[in-house]
Coordinates of C-alpha atoms and ligand atoms in Angstrom, one line a residue:
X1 CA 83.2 -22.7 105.2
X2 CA 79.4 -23.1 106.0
X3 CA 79.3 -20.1 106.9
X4 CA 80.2 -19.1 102.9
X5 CA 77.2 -21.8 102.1
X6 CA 75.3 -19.9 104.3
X7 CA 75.9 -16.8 102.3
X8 CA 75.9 -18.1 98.9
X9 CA 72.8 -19.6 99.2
X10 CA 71.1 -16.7 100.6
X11 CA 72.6 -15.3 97.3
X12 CA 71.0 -17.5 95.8
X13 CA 68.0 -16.7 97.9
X14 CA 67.3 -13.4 96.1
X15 CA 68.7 -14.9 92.3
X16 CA 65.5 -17.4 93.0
X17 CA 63.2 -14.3 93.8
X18 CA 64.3 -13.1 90.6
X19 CA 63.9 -16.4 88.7
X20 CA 59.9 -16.2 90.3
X21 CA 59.3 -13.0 89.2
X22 CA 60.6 -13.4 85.3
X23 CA 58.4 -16.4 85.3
X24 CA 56.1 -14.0 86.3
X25 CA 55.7 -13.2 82.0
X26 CA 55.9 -16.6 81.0
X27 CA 52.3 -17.5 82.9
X28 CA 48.7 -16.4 83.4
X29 CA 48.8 -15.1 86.4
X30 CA 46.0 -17.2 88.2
X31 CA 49.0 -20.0 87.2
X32 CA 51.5 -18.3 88.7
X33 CA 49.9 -17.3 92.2
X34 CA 48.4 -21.1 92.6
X35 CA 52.2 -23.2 91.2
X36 CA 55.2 -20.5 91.2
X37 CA 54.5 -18.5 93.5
X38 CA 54.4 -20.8 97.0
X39 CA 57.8 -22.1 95.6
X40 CA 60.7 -21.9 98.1
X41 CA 64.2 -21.8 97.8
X42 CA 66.7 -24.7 99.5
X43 CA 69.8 -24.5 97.4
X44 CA 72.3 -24.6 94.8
X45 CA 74.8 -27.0 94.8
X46 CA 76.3 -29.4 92.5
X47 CA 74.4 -27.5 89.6
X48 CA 71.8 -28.8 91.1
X49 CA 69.3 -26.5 91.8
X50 CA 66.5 -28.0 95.1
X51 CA 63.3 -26.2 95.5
X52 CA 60.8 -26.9 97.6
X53 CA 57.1 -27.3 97.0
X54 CA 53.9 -26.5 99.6
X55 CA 52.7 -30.5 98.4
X56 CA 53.0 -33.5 96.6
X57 CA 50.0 -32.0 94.2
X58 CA 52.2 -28.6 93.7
X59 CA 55.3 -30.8 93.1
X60 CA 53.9 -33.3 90.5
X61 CA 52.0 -30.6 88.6
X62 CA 55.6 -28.3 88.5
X63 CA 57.7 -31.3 87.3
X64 CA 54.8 -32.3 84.7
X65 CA 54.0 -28.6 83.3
X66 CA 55.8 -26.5 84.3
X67 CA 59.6 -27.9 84.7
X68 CA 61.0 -26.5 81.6
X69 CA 60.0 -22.9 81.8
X70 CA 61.3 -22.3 84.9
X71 CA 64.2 -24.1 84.0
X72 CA 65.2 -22.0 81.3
X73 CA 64.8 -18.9 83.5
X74 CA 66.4 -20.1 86.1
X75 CA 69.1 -21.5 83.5
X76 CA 70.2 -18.0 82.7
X77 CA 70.9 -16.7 86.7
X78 CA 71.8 -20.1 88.1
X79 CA 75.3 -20.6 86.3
X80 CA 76.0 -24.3 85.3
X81 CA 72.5 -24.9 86.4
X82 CA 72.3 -28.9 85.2
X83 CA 68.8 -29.7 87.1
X84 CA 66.1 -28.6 89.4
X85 CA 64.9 -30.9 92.0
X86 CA 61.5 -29.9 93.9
X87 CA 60.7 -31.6 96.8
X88 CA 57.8 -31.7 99.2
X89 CA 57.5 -29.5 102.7
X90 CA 57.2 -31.9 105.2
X91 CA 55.0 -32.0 108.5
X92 CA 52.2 -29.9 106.4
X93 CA 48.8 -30.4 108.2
X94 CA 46.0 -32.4 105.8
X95 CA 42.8 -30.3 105.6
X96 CA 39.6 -31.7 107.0
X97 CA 37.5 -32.1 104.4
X98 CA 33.8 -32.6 105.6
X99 CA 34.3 -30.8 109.1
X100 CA 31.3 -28.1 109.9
X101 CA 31.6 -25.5 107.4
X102 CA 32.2 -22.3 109.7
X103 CA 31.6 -18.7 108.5
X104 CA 34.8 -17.3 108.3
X105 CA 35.6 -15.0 111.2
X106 CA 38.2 -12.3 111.8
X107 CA 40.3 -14.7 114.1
X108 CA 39.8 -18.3 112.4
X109 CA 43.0 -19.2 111.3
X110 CA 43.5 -19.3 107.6
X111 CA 43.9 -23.0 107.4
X112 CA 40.5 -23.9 108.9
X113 CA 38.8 -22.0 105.6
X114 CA 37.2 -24.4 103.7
X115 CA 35.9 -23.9 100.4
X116 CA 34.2 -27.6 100.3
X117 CA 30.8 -27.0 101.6
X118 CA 29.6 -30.0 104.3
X119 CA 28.0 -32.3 102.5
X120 CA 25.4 -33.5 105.3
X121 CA 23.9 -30.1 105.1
X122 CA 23.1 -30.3 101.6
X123 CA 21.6 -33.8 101.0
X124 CA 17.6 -34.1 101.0
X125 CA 17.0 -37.2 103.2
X126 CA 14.5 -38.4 101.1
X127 CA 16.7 -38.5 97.8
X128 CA 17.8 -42.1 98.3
X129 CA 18.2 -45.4 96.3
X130 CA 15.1 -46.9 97.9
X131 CA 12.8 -43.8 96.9
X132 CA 13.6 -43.7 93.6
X133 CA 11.4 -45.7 91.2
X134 CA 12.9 -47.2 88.2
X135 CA 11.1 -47.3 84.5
X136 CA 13.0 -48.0 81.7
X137 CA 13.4 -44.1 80.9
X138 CA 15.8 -44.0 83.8
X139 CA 17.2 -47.9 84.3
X140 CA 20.7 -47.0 83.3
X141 CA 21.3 -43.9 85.2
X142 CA 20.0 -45.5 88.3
X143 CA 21.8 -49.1 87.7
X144 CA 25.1 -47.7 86.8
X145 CA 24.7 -45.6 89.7
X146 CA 23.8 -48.6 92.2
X147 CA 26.7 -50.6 90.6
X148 CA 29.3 -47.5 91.2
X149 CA 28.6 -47.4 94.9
X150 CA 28.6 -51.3 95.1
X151 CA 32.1 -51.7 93.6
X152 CA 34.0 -47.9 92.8
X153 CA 35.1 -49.4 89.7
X154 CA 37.7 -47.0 88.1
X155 CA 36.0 -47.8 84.4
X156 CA 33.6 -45.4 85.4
X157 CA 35.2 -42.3 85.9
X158 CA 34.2 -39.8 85.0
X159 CA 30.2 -40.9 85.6
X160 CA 28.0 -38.7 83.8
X161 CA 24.3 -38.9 84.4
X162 CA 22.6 -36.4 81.8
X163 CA 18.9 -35.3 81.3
X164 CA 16.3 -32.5 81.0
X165 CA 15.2 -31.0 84.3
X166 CA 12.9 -32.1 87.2
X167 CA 13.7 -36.2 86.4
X168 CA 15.9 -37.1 89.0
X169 CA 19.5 -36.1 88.4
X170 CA 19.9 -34.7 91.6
X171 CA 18.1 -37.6 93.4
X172 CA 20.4 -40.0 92.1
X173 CA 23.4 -37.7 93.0
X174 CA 22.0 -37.6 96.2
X175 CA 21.3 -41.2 96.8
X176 CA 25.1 -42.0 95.6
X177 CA 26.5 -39.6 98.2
X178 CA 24.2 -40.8 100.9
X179 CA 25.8 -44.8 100.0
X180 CA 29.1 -43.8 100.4
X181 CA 28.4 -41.8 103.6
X182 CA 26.7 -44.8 105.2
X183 CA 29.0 -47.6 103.8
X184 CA 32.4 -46.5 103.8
X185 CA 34.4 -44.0 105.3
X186 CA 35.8 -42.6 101.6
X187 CA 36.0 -38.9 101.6
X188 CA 33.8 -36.9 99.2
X189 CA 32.7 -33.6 98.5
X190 CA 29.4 -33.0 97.0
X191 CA 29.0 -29.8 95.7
X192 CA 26.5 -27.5 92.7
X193 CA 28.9 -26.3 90.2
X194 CA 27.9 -22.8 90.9
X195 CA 28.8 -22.7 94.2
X196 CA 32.1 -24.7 92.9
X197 CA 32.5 -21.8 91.1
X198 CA 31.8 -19.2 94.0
X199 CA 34.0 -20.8 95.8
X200 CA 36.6 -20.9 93.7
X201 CA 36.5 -16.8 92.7
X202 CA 36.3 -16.6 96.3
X203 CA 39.7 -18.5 96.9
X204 CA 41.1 -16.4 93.9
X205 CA 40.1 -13.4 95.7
X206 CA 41.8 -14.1 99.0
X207 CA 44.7 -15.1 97.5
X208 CA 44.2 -18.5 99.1
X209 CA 44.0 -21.0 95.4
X210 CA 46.4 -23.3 96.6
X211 CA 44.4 -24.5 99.7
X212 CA 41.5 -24.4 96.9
X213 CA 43.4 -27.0 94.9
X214 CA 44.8 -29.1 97.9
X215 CA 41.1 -29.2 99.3
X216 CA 39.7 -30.3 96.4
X217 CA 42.5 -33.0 95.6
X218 CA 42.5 -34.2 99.2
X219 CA 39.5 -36.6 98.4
X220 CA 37.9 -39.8 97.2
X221 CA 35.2 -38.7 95.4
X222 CA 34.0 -35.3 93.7
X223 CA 29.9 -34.6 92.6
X224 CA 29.7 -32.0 90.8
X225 CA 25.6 -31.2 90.2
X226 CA 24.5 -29.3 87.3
X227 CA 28.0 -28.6 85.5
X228 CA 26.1 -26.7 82.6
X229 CA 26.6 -23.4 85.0
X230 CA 30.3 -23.5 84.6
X231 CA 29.7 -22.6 81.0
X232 CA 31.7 -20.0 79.3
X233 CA 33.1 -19.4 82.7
X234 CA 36.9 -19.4 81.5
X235 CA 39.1 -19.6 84.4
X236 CA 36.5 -22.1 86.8
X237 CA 36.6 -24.3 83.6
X238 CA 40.1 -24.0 83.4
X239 CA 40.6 -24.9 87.0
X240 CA 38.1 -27.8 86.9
X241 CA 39.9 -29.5 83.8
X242 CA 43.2 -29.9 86.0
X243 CA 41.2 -30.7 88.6
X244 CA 39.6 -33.2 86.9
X245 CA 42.6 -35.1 85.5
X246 CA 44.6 -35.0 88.9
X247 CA 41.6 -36.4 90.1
X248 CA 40.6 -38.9 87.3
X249 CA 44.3 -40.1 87.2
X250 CA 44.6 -40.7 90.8
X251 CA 42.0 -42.9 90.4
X252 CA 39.1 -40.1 92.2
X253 CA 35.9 -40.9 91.5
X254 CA 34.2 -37.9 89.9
X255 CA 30.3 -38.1 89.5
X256 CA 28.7 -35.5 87.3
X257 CA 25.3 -34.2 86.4
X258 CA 24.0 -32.2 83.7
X259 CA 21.0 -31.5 81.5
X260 CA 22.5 -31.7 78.5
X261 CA 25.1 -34.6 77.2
X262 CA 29.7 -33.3 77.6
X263 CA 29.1 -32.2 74.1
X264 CA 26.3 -30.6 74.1
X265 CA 27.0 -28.3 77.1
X266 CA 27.3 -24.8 75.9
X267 CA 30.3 -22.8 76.2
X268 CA 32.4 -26.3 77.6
X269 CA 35.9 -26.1 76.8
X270 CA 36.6 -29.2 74.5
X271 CA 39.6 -30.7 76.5
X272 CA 36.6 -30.9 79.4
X273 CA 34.2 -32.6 77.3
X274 CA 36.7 -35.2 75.5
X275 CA 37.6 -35.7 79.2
X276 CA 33.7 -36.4 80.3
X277 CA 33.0 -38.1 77.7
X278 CA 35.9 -40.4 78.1
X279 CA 34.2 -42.1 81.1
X280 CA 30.6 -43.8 81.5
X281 CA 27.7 -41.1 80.4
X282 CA 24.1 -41.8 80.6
X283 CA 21.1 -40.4 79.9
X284 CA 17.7 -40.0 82.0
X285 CA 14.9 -40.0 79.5
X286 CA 11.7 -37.6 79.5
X287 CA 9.1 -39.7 81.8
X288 CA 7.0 -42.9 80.4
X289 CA 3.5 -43.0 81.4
X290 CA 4.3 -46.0 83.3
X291 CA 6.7 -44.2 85.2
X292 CA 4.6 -41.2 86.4
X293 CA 1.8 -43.9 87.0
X294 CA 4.3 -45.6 89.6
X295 CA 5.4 -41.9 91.1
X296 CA 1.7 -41.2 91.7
X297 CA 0.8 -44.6 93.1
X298 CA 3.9 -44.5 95.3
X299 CA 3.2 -41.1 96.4
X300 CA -0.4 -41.4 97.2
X301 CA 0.5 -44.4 99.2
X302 CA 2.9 -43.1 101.4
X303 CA 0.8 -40.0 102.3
X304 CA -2.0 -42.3 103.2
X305 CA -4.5 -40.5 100.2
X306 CA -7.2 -41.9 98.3
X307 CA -7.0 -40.9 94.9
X308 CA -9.6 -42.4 92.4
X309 CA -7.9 -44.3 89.6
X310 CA -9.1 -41.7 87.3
X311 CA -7.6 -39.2 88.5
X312 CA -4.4 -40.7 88.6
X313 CA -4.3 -41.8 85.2
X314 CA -5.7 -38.1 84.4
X315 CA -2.8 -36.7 86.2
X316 CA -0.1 -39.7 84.3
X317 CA -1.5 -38.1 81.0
X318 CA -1.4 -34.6 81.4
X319 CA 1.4 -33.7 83.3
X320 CA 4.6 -34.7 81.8
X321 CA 6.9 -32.5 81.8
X322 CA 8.7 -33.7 84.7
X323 CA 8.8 -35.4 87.9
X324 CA 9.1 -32.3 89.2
X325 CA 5.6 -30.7 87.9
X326 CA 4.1 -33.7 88.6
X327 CA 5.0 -33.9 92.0
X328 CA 3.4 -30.2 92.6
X329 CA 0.2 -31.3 91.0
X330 CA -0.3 -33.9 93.2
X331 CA 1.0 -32.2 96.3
X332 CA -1.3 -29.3 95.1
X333 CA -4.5 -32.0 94.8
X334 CA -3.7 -33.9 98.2
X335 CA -3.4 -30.4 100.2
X336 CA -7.0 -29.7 98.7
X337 CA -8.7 -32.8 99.7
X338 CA -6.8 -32.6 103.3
X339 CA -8.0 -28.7 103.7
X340 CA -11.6 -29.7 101.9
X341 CA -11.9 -33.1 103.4
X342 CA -13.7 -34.4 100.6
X343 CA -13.2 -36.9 98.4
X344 CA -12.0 -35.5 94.8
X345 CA -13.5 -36.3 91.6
X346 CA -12.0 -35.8 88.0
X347 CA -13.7 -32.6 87.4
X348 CA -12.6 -30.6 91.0
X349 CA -9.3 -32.1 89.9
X350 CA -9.3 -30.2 87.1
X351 CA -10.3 -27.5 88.4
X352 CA -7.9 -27.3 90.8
X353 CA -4.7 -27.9 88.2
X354 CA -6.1 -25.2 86.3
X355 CA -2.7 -24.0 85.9
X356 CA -0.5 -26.9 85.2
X357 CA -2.7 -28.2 82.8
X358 CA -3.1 -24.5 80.6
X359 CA 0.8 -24.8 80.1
X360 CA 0.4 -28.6 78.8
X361 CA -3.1 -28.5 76.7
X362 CA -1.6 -25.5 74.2
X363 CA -3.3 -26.0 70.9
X364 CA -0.7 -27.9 68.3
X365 CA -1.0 -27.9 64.8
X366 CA -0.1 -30.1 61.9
X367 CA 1.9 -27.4 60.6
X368 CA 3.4 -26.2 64.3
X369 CA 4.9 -30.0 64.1
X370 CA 6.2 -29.9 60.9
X371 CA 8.1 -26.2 61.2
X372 CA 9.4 -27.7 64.1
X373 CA 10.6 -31.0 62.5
X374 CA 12.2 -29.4 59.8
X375 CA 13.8 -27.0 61.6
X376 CA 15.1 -29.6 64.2
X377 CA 16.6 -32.0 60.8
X378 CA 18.0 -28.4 58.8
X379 CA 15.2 -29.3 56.1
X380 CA 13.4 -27.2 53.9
X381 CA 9.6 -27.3 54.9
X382 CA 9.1 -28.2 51.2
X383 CA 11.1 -31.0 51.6
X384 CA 9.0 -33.0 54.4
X385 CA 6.4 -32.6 52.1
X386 CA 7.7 -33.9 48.8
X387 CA 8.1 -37.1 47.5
X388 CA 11.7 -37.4 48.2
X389 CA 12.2 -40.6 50.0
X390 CA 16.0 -40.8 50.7
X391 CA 16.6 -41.6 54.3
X392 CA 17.4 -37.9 55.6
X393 CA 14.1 -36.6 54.2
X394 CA 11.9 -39.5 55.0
X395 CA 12.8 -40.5 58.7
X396 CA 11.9 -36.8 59.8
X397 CA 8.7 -36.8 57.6
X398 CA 7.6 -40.1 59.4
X399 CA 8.7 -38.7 62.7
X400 CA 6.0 -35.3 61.4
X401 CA 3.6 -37.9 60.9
X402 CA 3.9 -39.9 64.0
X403 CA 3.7 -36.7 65.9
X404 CA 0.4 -35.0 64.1
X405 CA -1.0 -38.8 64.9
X406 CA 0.0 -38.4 68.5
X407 CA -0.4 -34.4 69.1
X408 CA -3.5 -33.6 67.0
X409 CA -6.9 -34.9 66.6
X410 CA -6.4 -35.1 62.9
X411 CA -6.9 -38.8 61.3
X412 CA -4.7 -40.1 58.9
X413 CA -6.2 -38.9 55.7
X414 CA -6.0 -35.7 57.1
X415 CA -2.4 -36.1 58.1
X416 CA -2.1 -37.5 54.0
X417 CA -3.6 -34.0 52.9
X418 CA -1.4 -31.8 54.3
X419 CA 1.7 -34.2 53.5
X420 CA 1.6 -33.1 50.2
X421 CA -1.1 -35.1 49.4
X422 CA -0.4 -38.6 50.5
X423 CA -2.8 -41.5 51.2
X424 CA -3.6 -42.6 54.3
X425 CA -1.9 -46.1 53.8
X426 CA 1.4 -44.2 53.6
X427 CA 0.5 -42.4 56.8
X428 CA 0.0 -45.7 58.6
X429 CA 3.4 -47.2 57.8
X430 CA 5.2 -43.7 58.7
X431 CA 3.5 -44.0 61.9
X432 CA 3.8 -47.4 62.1
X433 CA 7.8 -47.1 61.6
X434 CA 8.0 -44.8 64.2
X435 CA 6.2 -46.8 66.5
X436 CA 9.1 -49.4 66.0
X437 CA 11.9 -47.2 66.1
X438 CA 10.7 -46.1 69.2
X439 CA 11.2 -48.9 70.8
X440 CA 14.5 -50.0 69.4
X441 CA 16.9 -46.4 68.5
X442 CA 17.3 -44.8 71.9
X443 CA 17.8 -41.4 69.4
X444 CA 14.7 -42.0 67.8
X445 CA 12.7 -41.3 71.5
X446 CA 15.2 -38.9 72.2
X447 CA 14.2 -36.8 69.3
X448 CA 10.9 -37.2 69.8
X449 CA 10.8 -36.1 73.8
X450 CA 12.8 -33.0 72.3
X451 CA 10.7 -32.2 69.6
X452 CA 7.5 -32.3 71.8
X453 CA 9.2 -30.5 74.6
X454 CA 9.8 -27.8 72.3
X455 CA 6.4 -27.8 70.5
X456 CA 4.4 -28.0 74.3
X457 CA 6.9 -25.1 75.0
X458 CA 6.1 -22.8 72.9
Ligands
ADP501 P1 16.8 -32.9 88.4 O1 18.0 -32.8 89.3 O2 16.9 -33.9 87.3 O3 16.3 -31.6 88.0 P2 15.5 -33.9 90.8 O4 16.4 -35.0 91.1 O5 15.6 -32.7 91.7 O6 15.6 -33.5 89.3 O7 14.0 -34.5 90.9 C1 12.9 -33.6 91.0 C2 11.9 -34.3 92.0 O8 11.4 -35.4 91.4 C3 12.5 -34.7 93.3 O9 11.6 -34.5 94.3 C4 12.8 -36.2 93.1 O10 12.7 -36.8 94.3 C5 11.6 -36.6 92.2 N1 12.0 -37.7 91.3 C6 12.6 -37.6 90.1 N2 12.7 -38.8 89.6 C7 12.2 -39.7 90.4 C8 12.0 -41.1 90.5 N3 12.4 -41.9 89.4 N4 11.4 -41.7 91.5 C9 11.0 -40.9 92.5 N5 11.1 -39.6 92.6 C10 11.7 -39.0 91.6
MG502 MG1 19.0 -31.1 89.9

């Protein structure tokens, strides 16, 4: 009698090798390799039809997505068929997640490949909480970021920091990562989303996307740096949206950076940004002058330099692009008075930033600003211009104004002229709005640091 079970089921056996290879045109096969494929056969009995899965992760995502297809093909060789039951290999060895990445040798065994990178080798030591200095341009990012470490709370998943390079997204990244290493023993992988990506190809390539998906799942906490280079890249994005729900509804913390905002991202697959966006995002502003004051100050202090107060406000001025430029120029200045040995006035400093300062002192016109107004608001030139003072028109013509105030030497009569002929009262109060809004529409300054980006760019 067992000995017929025995039979049947390796029957059975061969009808389920059948089952898994009609499926076969059902799925993508990237789906099918990674969820069908590890599938094994138990048996048949009762019309009940047990298979077993590689992991709880294989098993859960089969039941939730893929259950009915296969039980429809397996419906029409499994006679009577009344349900499939999957259940989970047992005795299956965890991966390590953050154990010494090793290159992968002809005789490693296969489950020692990692496609995590180790963490430790990637963090910058001096990216921490303590070294970053905090100006209203980046409070949010950098309190929500604090709080996250402090308490994990699950409201703030996914956690989104966003913002234009060189201003401290991967600082903060770092400084989160570096927290959670020191403070609790929660697993996390910290990885660029290119090499996510590399990695990934390279698991698809080996044939090995299951142990991509189980190493991946296996943790606390994903940080993903610089998602905007997954764009347009169909199957990583594809893989990183389940990802990102098994994670997110496990109750994983997933940290994100960008430079642009979940819907602005180019080429982002829109279940990925409804899914980002569904969490806590928040922006890192362009710098303040306050801010770059502090950087210099701090820097100069910690390096032991004397830089006249001149210079530094010179430096807070003109170089504001990011924290990044800024740190070069300085670095660039204190290697010069170390190799000189003097003591640097304005002028040599000037001199010496030659360079940065060519790519941040480009010539701007009234009428650069206001192409590039209208053409950030879809107006007509014309229409910044006229006389038409219904809210779409006017907010961008005061935001022209505020700018030629700010950018040009022009004075506000001159502004008037080219304006289409305005006074220079009416100047004043655009300006003057502006001034206001800045301080109270967080869109306002954004637009603002956008529009001058782009003009300075140019
Ligand atoms: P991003 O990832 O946004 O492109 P980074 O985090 O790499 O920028 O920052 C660029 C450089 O500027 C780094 O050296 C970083 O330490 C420094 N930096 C940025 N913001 C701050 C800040 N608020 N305080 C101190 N250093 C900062
Ligand atoms: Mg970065």
């Amino acid at each position: 009698m067992s000995n017929k079970t025995i039979q049947n089921n390796n029957n059975y056996d061969n009808t389920w090798l059948i089952v898994q290879n009609d499926l076969k045109d059902d799925l993508k096969s990237i789906i099918w390799n990674s969820w069908v494929k590890p599938l094994v056969f138990i048996n048949y009995s009762n019309f009940i039809l047990t298979i077993q899965t590689p992991s709880e992760l294989v098993k859960n995502r089969i039941d939730n997505q893929y259950y009915d297809k296969i039980f429809f093909r397996a419906k029409r060789l499994f006679i009577g068929l009344n349900k499939i039951k999957f259940t989970v290999q047992t005795g299956k060895k965890n991966f390590q997640i953050l154990n010494k990445t090793m290159p992968i040798e002809k005789n490693q065994t296969l489950s020692s490949i990692s496609f995590t990178d180790n963490a430790s080798k990637i963090l910058n030591k001096n990216y921490t909480f303590e070294n970053f200095i905090v100006d209203k341009s980046n409070e949010l990012a950098y309190f929500s970021a604090k709080r996250l470490v402090q308490e994990f709370n699950v409201d703030y998943n996914p956690f989104f920091i966003y913002g234009n390079v060189g201003i401290g997204k991967t600082h903060l990244l770092n400084a989160i990562a570096w927290n959670i290493q020191k403070n609790n023993n929660k697993k996390f992988i910290y990885i660029s989303a290119e090499r996510f990506m590399y990695q990934f190809i390279k698991s698809l390539k080996m044939n090995e996307t299951l142990r991509f998906k189980d190493q991946f799942r296996s943790i606390d906490i994903l940080m993903i740096d610089d998602l905007q280079f997954i764009g347009g890249k169909k199957s990583t994005q594809e893989e990183f949206f389940h990802l990102l729900n098994d994670l997110i509804d496990n109750k994983k913390q997933v940290i994100i950076t960008a430079d642009k905002s979940p819907s602005n991202i180019k080429n982002l697959d829109y279940k990925i940004r409804s899914r980002l966006s569904g969490g806590l995002v928040v922006d890192i502003l362009p710098t303040t002058f306050e801010l770059r004051k502090k950087i210099i100050r701090n820097k100069v202090s910690t390096k032991n330099v004397n830089l006249e107060k001149d210079i530094i406000t010179f430096l807070a001025e003109n170089i504001f692009n990011s924290v990044r430029e800024l740190e070069g120029a300085l670095n660039k200045i204190m290697l010069y008075s170390d190799i000189t040995n003097l003591n640097l006035n304005l002028a040599s400093a000037k001199t010496i930033l030659a360079d940065y300062l060519n790519k941040s002192h480009k010539k701007i016109t009234i009428k650069d600003i206001q192409l590039e107004v209208s053409k950030y608001y879809n107006l007509q030139f014309h229409e910044l211009c006229s006389k038409n003072r219904s809210r779409h028109i006017s907010k961008p013509r005061h935001i022209a104004m505020f700018l030629s105030k700010q950018l040009t030497d022009a004075s506000y009569p001159e502004i008037g002229k080219l304006f289409g002929g305005k006074d220079h009262a009416t100047v004043i109060h655009g300006v003057n709005k502006i001034k206001f809004l800045i301080e109270t529409d967080r869109k306002v300054k954004q637009d603002l640091d956008n529009i001058t980006l782009i003009l300075k760019e140019d």
